[in-house]
GROMACS .gro file of N, CA and C in nm:
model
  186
    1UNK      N    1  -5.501   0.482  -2.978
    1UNK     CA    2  -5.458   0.554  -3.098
    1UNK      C    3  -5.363   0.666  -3.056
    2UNK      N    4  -5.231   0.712  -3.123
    2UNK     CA    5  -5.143   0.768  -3.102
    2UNK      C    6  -5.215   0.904  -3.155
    3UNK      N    7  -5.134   1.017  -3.071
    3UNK     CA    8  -5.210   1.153  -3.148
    3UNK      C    9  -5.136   1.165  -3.272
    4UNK      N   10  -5.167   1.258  -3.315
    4UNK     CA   11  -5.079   1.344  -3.466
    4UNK      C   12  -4.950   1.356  -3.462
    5UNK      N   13  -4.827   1.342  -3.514
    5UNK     CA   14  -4.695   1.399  -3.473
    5UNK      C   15  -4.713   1.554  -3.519
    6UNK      N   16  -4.646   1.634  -3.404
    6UNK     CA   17  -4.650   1.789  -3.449
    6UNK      C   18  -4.516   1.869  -3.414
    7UNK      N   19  -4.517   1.949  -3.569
    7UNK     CA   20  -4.355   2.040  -3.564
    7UNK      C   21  -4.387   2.146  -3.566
    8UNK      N   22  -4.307   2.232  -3.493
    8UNK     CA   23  -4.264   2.336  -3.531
    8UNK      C   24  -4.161   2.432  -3.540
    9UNK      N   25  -4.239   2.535  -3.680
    9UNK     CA   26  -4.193   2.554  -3.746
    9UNK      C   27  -4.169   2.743  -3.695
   10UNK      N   28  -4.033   2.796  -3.721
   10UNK     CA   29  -4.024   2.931  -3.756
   10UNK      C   30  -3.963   2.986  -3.859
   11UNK      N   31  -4.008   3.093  -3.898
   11UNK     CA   32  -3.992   3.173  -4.022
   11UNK      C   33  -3.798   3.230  -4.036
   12UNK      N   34  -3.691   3.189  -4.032
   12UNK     CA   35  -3.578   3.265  -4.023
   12UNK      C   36  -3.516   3.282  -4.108
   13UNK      N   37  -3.588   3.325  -4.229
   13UNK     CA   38  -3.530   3.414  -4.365
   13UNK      C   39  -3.663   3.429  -4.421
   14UNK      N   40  -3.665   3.594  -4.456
   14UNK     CA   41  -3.711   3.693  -4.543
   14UNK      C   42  -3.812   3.604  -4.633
   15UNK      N   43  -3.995   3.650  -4.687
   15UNK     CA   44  -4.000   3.623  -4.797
   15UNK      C   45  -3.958   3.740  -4.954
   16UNK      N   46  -3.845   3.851  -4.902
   16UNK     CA   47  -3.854   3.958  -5.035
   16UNK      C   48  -3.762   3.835  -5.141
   17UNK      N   49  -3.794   3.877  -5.269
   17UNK     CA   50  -3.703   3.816  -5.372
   17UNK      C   51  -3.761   3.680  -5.358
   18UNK      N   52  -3.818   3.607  -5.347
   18UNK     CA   53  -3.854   3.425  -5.299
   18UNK      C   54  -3.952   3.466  -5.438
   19UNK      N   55  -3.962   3.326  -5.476
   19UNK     CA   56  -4.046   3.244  -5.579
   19UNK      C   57  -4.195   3.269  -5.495
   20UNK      N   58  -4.310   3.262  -5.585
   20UNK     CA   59  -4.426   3.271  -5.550
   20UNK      C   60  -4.453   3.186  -5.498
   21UNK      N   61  -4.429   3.056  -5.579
   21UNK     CA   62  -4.485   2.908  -5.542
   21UNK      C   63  -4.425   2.886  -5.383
   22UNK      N   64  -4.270   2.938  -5.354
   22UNK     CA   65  -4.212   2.909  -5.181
   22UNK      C   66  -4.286   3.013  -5.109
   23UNK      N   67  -4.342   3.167  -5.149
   23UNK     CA   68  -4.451   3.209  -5.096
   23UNK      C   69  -4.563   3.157  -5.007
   24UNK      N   70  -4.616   3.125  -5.149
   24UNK     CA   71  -4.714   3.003  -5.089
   24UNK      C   72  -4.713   2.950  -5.009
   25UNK      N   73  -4.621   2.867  -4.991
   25UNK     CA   74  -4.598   2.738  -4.909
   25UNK      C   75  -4.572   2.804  -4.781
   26UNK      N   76  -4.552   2.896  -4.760
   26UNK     CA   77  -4.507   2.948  -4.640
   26UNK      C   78  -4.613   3.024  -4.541
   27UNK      N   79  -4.700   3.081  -4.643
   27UNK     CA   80  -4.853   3.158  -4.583
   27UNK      C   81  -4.956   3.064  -4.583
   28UNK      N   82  -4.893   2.916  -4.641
   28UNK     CA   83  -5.004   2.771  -4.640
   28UNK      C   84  -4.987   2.764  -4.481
   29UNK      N   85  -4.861   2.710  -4.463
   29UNK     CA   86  -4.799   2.688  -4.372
   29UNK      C   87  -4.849   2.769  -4.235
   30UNK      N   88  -4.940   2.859  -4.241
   30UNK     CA   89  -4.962   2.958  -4.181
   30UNK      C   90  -4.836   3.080  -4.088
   31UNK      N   91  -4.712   3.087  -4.204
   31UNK     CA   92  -4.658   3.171  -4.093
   31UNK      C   93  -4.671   3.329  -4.195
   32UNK      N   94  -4.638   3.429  -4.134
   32UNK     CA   95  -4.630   3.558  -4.241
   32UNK      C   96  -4.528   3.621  -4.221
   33UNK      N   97  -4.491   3.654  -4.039
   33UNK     CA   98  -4.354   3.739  -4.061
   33UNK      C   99  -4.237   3.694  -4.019
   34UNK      N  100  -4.116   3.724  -4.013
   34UNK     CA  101  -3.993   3.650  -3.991
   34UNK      C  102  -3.991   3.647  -3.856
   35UNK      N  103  -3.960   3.560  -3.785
   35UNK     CA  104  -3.940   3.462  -3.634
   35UNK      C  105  -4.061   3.452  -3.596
   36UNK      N  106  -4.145   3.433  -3.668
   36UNK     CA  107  -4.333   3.421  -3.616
   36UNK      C  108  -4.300   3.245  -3.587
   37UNK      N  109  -4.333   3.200  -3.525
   37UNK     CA  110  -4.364   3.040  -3.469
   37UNK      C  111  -4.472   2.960  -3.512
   38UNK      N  112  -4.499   2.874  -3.571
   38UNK     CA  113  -4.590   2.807  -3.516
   38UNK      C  114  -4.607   2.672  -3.536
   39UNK      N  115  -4.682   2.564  -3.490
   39UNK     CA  116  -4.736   2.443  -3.483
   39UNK      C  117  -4.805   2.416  -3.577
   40UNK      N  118  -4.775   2.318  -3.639
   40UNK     CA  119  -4.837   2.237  -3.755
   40UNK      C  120  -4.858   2.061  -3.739
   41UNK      N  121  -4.972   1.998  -3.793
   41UNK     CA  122  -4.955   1.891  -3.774
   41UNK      C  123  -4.874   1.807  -3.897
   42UNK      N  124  -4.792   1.694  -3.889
   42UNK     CA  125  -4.698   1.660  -4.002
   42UNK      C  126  -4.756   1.558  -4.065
   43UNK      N  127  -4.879   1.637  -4.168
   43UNK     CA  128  -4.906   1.582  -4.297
   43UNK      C  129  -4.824   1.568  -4.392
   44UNK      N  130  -4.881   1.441  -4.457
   44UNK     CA  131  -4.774   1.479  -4.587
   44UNK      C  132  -4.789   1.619  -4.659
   45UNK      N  133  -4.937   1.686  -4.666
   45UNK     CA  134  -4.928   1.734  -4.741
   45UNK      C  135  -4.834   1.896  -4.653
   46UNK      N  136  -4.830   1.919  -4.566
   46UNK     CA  137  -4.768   1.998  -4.440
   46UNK      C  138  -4.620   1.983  -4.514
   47UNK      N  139  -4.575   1.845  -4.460
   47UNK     CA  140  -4.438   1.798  -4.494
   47UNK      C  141  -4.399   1.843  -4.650
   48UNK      N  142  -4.480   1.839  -4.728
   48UNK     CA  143  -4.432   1.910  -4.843
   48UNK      C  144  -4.398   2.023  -4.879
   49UNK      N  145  -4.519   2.070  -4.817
   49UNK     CA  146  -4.455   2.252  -4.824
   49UNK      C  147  -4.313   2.258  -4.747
   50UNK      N  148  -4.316   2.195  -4.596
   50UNK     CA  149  -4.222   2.236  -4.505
   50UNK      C  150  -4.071   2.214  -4.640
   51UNK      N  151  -4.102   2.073  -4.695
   51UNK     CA  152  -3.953   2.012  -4.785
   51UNK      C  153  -3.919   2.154  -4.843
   52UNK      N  154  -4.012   2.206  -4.964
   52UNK     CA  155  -3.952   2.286  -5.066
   52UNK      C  156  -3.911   2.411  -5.005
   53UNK      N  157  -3.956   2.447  -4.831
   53UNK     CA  158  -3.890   2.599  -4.821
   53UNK      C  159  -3.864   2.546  -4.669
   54UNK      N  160  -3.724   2.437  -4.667
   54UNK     CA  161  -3.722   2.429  -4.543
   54UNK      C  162  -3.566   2.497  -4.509
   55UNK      N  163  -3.502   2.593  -4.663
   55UNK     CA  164  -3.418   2.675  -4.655
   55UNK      C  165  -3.459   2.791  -4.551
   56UNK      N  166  -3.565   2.817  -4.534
   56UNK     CA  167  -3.638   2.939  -4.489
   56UNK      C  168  -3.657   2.886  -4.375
   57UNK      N  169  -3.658   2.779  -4.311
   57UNK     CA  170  -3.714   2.762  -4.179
   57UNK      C  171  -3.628   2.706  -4.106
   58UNK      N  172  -3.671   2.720  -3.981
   58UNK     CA  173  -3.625   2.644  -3.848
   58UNK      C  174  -3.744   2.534  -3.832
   59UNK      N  175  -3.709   2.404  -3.807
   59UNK     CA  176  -3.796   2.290  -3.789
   59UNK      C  177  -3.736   2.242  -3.658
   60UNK      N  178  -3.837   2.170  -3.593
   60UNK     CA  179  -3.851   2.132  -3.418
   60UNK      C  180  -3.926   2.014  -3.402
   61UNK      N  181  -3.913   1.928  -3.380
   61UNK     CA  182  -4.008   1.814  -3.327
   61UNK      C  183  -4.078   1.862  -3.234
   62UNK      N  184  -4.219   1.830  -3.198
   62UNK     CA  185  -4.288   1.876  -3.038
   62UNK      C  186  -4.269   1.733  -2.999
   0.00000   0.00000   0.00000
């Protein structure tokens, strides 16, 4: 069995002025401050948040 595919993700734009709902998705996501890093596994449900605020991010294959 293959492991999980995993990205990551960093924060490189601001949440001031952002929609609640791309909020969200972003403190789901577990990041909080701008250039914070981190590893996620690529669920769909992951992959969704990442889609709607992937203006805000830097994405990486591991």
């Amino acid at each position: 069995m293959t492991a999980p595919k995993q990205i990551k993700l960093t924060l490189i734009r601001s949440l001031a002025k952002r929609l609640p709902k791309h909020k969200a998705c972003v403190h789901g996501l577990g990041l909080k401050r701008m250039h914070q890093t981190v590893t996620v596994t690529a669920t769909p449900e992951n992959m969704g948040m990442v889609n709607k605020v992937s203006y805000m991010l830097r994405i990486e294959e591991v």
